[in-house]
Amino acid sequence: ALAENKDPRCTPQGIGERLGRLFAIGMGTVIIGMVPSMVLAQMHQRDFIHAEREDDPQWQRTLRLWQIQDRVIYTVSILLLTFCMFFNMVFIANVTVEDGKAWFVCVVTSMTQTVFAVPLGMTAIMFTA
């Protein structure tokens, strides 16, 4: 999507430029999108601990550590979601109406696939196998 007051020279010329742009955007999106989830998943890894008693100091330290990790995970997740919502609002405010509508169609299509098509497909595969 381009800004409303774009320079005409910024429009991709030819199929090669368009494919290159799409590839670069796709790769950047995947890499940037994976980093936060990988960090959060790494923070949430836990192992079973055997404690003789509930008042064992090692057990109490581990519980406190887990509680702190949970708070950090919740805080980082809320901040990330807030940033993403802000980024989307700024994006929509700065593109042409046609690009905004195209973005909306992509979002609705992606949500429909995630909410309906994927579970339906998985269910069909599980029951036919």
PDB file of C-alpha atoms in Angstrom:
ATOM      1  CA  ALA A   1       0.000   0.000   0.000  1.00  0.00           C
ATOM      2  CA  LEU A   2       1.216   3.449  -0.805  1.00  0.00           C
ATOM      3  CA  ALA A   3       0.477   6.756   0.892  1.00  0.00           C
ATOM      4  CA  GLU A   4      -2.091   9.093  -0.595  1.00  0.00           C
ATOM      5  CA  ASN A   5       0.540  11.710  -1.423  1.00  0.00           C
ATOM      6  CA  LYS A   6       2.957   9.203  -2.975  1.00  0.00           C
ATOM      7  CA  ASP A   7       5.615  10.025  -5.517  1.00  0.00           C
ATOM      8  CA  PRO A   8       4.632   8.432  -8.854  1.00  0.00           C
ATOM      9  CA  ARG A   9       8.166   6.989  -9.133  1.00  0.00           C
ATOM     10  CA  CYS A  10       7.443   4.794  -6.056  1.00  0.00           C
ATOM     11  CA  THR A  11       4.923   2.657  -7.936  1.00  0.00           C
ATOM     12  CA  PRO A  12       6.455  -0.754  -8.782  1.00  0.00           C
ATOM     13  CA  GLN A  13       7.200  -1.075 -12.499  1.00  0.00           C
ATOM     14  CA  GLY A  14       6.819  -4.516 -14.021  1.00  0.00           C
ATOM     15  CA  ILE A  15       6.218  -7.975 -12.643  1.00  0.00           C
ATOM     16  CA  GLY A  16       9.783  -8.393 -11.319  1.00  0.00           C
ATOM     17  CA  GLU A  17       9.542  -5.364  -9.028  1.00  0.00           C
ATOM     18  CA  ARG A  18       6.111  -6.400  -7.801  1.00  0.00           C
ATOM     19  CA  LEU A  19       7.191  -9.979  -7.037  1.00  0.00           C
ATOM     20  CA  GLY A  20      10.365  -8.735  -5.351  1.00  0.00           C
ATOM     21  CA  ARG A  21       8.353  -6.320  -3.223  1.00  0.00           C
ATOM     22  CA  LEU A  22       5.871  -9.028  -2.232  1.00  0.00           C
ATOM     23  CA  PHE A  23       8.697 -11.445  -1.389  1.00  0.00           C
ATOM     24  CA  ALA A  24      10.505  -8.851   0.736  1.00  0.00           C
ATOM     25  CA  ILE A  25       7.323  -7.893   2.584  1.00  0.00           C
ATOM     26  CA  GLY A  26       6.413 -11.547   3.174  1.00  0.00           C
ATOM     27  CA  MET A  27       9.846 -12.493   4.502  1.00  0.00           C
ATOM     28  CA  GLY A  28      10.030  -9.416   6.714  1.00  0.00           C
ATOM     29  CA  THR A  29       6.580 -10.101   8.102  1.00  0.00           C
ATOM     30  CA  VAL A  30       7.399 -13.716   8.914  1.00  0.00           C
ATOM     31  CA  ILE A  31      10.683 -12.890  10.610  1.00  0.00           C
ATOM     32  CA  ILE A  32       9.345  -9.935  12.596  1.00  0.00           C
ATOM     33  CA  GLY A  33       6.186 -11.861  13.505  1.00  0.00           C
ATOM     34  CA  MET A  34       8.096 -14.905  14.786  1.00  0.00           C
ATOM     35  CA  VAL A  35      10.434 -13.065  17.153  1.00  0.00           C
ATOM     36  CA  PRO A  36       7.873 -12.008  19.814  1.00  0.00           C
ATOM     37  CA  SER A  37       6.213 -15.427  19.920  1.00  0.00           C
ATOM     38  CA  MET A  38       9.581 -17.178  20.180  1.00  0.00           C
ATOM     39  CA  VAL A  39      10.653 -14.913  23.048  1.00  0.00           C
ATOM     40  CA  LEU A  40       7.367 -15.450  24.904  1.00  0.00           C
ATOM     41  CA  ALA A  41       7.510 -19.205  24.339  1.00  0.00           C
ATOM     42  CA  GLN A  42      11.078 -19.313  25.647  1.00  0.00           C
ATOM     43  CA  MET A  43      10.019 -17.448  28.793  1.00  0.00           C
ATOM     44  CA  HIS A  44       7.169 -19.857  29.439  1.00  0.00           C
ATOM     45  CA  GLN A  45       9.172 -23.090  29.468  1.00  0.00           C
ATOM     46  CA  ARG A  46       8.900 -24.901  32.782  1.00  0.00           C
ATOM     47  CA  ASP A  47       9.998 -28.243  34.156  1.00  0.00           C
ATOM     48  CA  PHE A  48       8.444 -30.480  36.777  1.00  0.00           C
ATOM     49  CA  ILE A  49       9.943 -30.016  40.219  1.00  0.00           C
ATOM     50  CA  HIS A  50       9.782 -32.538  43.010  1.00  0.00           C
ATOM     51  CA  ALA A  51       9.426 -30.911  46.437  1.00  0.00           C
ATOM     52  CA  GLU A  52       9.192 -32.781  49.706  1.00  0.00           C
ATOM     53  CA  ARG A  53       7.115 -30.068  51.373  1.00  0.00           C
ATOM     54  CA  GLU A  54       5.268 -26.956  50.272  1.00  0.00           C
ATOM     55  CA  ASP A  55       7.390 -24.755  52.543  1.00  0.00           C
ATOM     56  CA  ASP A  56      10.644 -25.926  50.927  1.00  0.00           C
ATOM     57  CA  PRO A  57      12.737 -22.787  50.143  1.00  0.00           C
ATOM     58  CA  GLN A  58      13.686 -24.063  46.678  1.00  0.00           C
ATOM     59  CA  TRP A  59      10.012 -24.652  45.855  1.00  0.00           C
ATOM     60  CA  GLN A  60       9.061 -21.167  47.117  1.00  0.00           C
ATOM     61  CA  ARG A  61      11.827 -19.529  45.018  1.00  0.00           C
ATOM     62  CA  THR A  62      10.670 -21.414  41.941  1.00  0.00           C
ATOM     63  CA  LEU A  63       7.054 -20.353  42.486  1.00  0.00           C
ATOM     64  CA  ARG A  64       8.099 -16.706  42.881  1.00  0.00           C
ATOM     65  CA  LEU A  65      10.186 -16.926  39.717  1.00  0.00           C
ATOM     66  CA  TRP A  66       7.272 -18.416  37.784  1.00  0.00           C
ATOM     67  CA  GLN A  67       4.919 -15.692  39.048  1.00  0.00           C
ATOM     68  CA  ILE A  68       7.356 -12.994  37.949  1.00  0.00           C
ATOM     69  CA  GLN A  69       7.737 -14.660  34.543  1.00  0.00           C
ATOM     70  CA  ASP A  70       3.943 -14.806  34.166  1.00  0.00           C
ATOM     71  CA  ARG A  71       3.631 -11.098  34.967  1.00  0.00           C
ATOM     72  CA  VAL A  72       6.342 -10.243  32.445  1.00  0.00           C
ATOM     73  CA  ILE A  73       4.670 -12.417  29.803  1.00  0.00           C
ATOM     74  CA  TYR A  74       1.271 -10.774  30.389  1.00  0.00           C
ATOM     75  CA  THR A  75       2.777  -7.280  30.339  1.00  0.00           C
ATOM     76  CA  VAL A  76       4.815  -7.874  27.183  1.00  0.00           C
ATOM     77  CA  SER A  77       1.821  -9.498  25.450  1.00  0.00           C
ATOM     78  CA  ILE A  78      -0.477  -6.571  26.274  1.00  0.00           C
ATOM     79  CA  LEU A  79       2.149  -4.070  25.104  1.00  0.00           C
ATOM     80  CA  LEU A  80       2.696  -6.024  21.884  1.00  0.00           C
ATOM     81  CA  LEU A  81      -1.023  -6.209  21.120  1.00  0.00           C
ATOM     82  CA  THR A  82      -1.427  -2.501  21.874  1.00  0.00           C
ATOM     83  CA  PHE A  83       1.471  -1.655  19.555  1.00  0.00           C
ATOM     84  CA  CYS A  84       0.015  -3.831  16.780  1.00  0.00           C
ATOM     85  CA  MET A  85      -3.390  -2.149  17.088  1.00  0.00           C
ATOM     86  CA  PHE A  86      -1.743   1.298  17.025  1.00  0.00           C
ATOM     87  CA  PHE A  87       0.376   0.326  14.008  1.00  0.00           C
ATOM     88  CA  ASN A  88      -2.706  -0.876  12.109  1.00  0.00           C
ATOM     89  CA  MET A  89      -4.625   2.310  12.898  1.00  0.00           C
ATOM     90  CA  VAL A  90      -1.735   4.487  11.716  1.00  0.00           C
ATOM     91  CA  PHE A  91      -1.417   2.350   8.574  1.00  0.00           C
ATOM     92  CA  ILE A  92      -5.111   2.650   7.728  1.00  0.00           C
ATOM     93  CA  ALA A  93      -5.049   6.404   8.371  1.00  0.00           C
ATOM     94  CA  ASN A  94      -2.189   6.932   5.906  1.00  0.00           C
ATOM     95  CA  VAL A  95      -3.130   4.844   2.867  1.00  0.00           C
ATOM     96  CA  THR A  96      -5.574   5.473   0.080  1.00  0.00           C
ATOM     97  CA  VAL A  97      -9.194   4.428   0.498  1.00  0.00           C
ATOM     98  CA  GLU A  98      -8.769   1.671  -2.097  1.00  0.00           C
ATOM     99  CA  ASP A  99      -5.728   0.237  -0.290  1.00  0.00           C
ATOM    100  CA  GLY A 100      -7.593   0.435   3.029  1.00  0.00           C
ATOM    101  CA  LYS A 101     -10.490  -1.524   1.561  1.00  0.00           C
ATOM    102  CA  ALA A 102      -8.110  -4.106   0.069  1.00  0.00           C
ATOM    103  CA  TRP A 103      -6.394  -4.455   3.469  1.00  0.00           C
ATOM    104  CA  PHE A 104      -9.789  -4.954   5.143  1.00  0.00           C
ATOM    105  CA  VAL A 105     -10.704  -7.695   2.659  1.00  0.00           C
ATOM    106  CA  CYS A 106      -7.379  -9.434   3.387  1.00  0.00           C
ATOM    107  CA  VAL A 107      -7.968  -9.215   7.149  1.00  0.00           C
ATOM    108  CA  VAL A 108     -11.505 -10.628   6.884  1.00  0.00           C
ATOM    109  CA  THR A 109     -10.297 -13.419   4.590  1.00  0.00           C
ATOM    110  CA  SER A 110      -7.445 -14.318   6.933  1.00  0.00           C
ATOM    111  CA  MET A 111      -9.721 -14.297   9.986  1.00  0.00           C
ATOM    112  CA  THR A 112     -12.274 -16.477   8.191  1.00  0.00           C
ATOM    113  CA  GLN A 113      -9.590 -18.975   7.274  1.00  0.00           C
ATOM    114  CA  THR A 114      -8.225 -19.039  10.831  1.00  0.00           C
ATOM    115  CA  VAL A 115     -11.574 -19.252  12.605  1.00  0.00           C
ATOM    116  CA  PHE A 116     -13.560 -21.481  10.221  1.00  0.00           C
ATOM    117  CA  ALA A 117     -11.549 -23.087   7.424  1.00  0.00           C
ATOM    118  CA  VAL A 118      -8.607 -24.425   9.457  1.00  0.00           C
ATOM    119  CA  PRO A 119     -10.736 -26.068  12.200  1.00  0.00           C
ATOM    120  CA  LEU A 120     -13.136 -27.448   9.577  1.00  0.00           C
ATOM    121  CA  GLY A 121     -10.256 -28.871   7.556  1.00  0.00           C
ATOM    122  CA  MET A 122      -8.600 -30.395  10.622  1.00  0.00           C
ATOM    123  CA  THR A 123     -11.904 -31.953  11.695  1.00  0.00           C
ATOM    124  CA  ALA A 124     -12.456 -33.414   8.231  1.00  0.00           C
ATOM    125  CA  ILE A 125      -8.942 -34.870   8.198  1.00  0.00           C
ATOM    126  CA  MET A 126      -9.303 -36.370  11.696  1.00  0.00           C
ATOM    127  CA  PHE A 127     -12.642 -38.017  10.985  1.00  0.00           C
ATOM    128  CA  THR A 128     -11.709 -39.418   7.588  1.00  0.00           C
ATOM    129  CA  ALA A 129      -8.382 -40.863   8.710  1.00  0.00           C
TER     130      ALA A 129
END
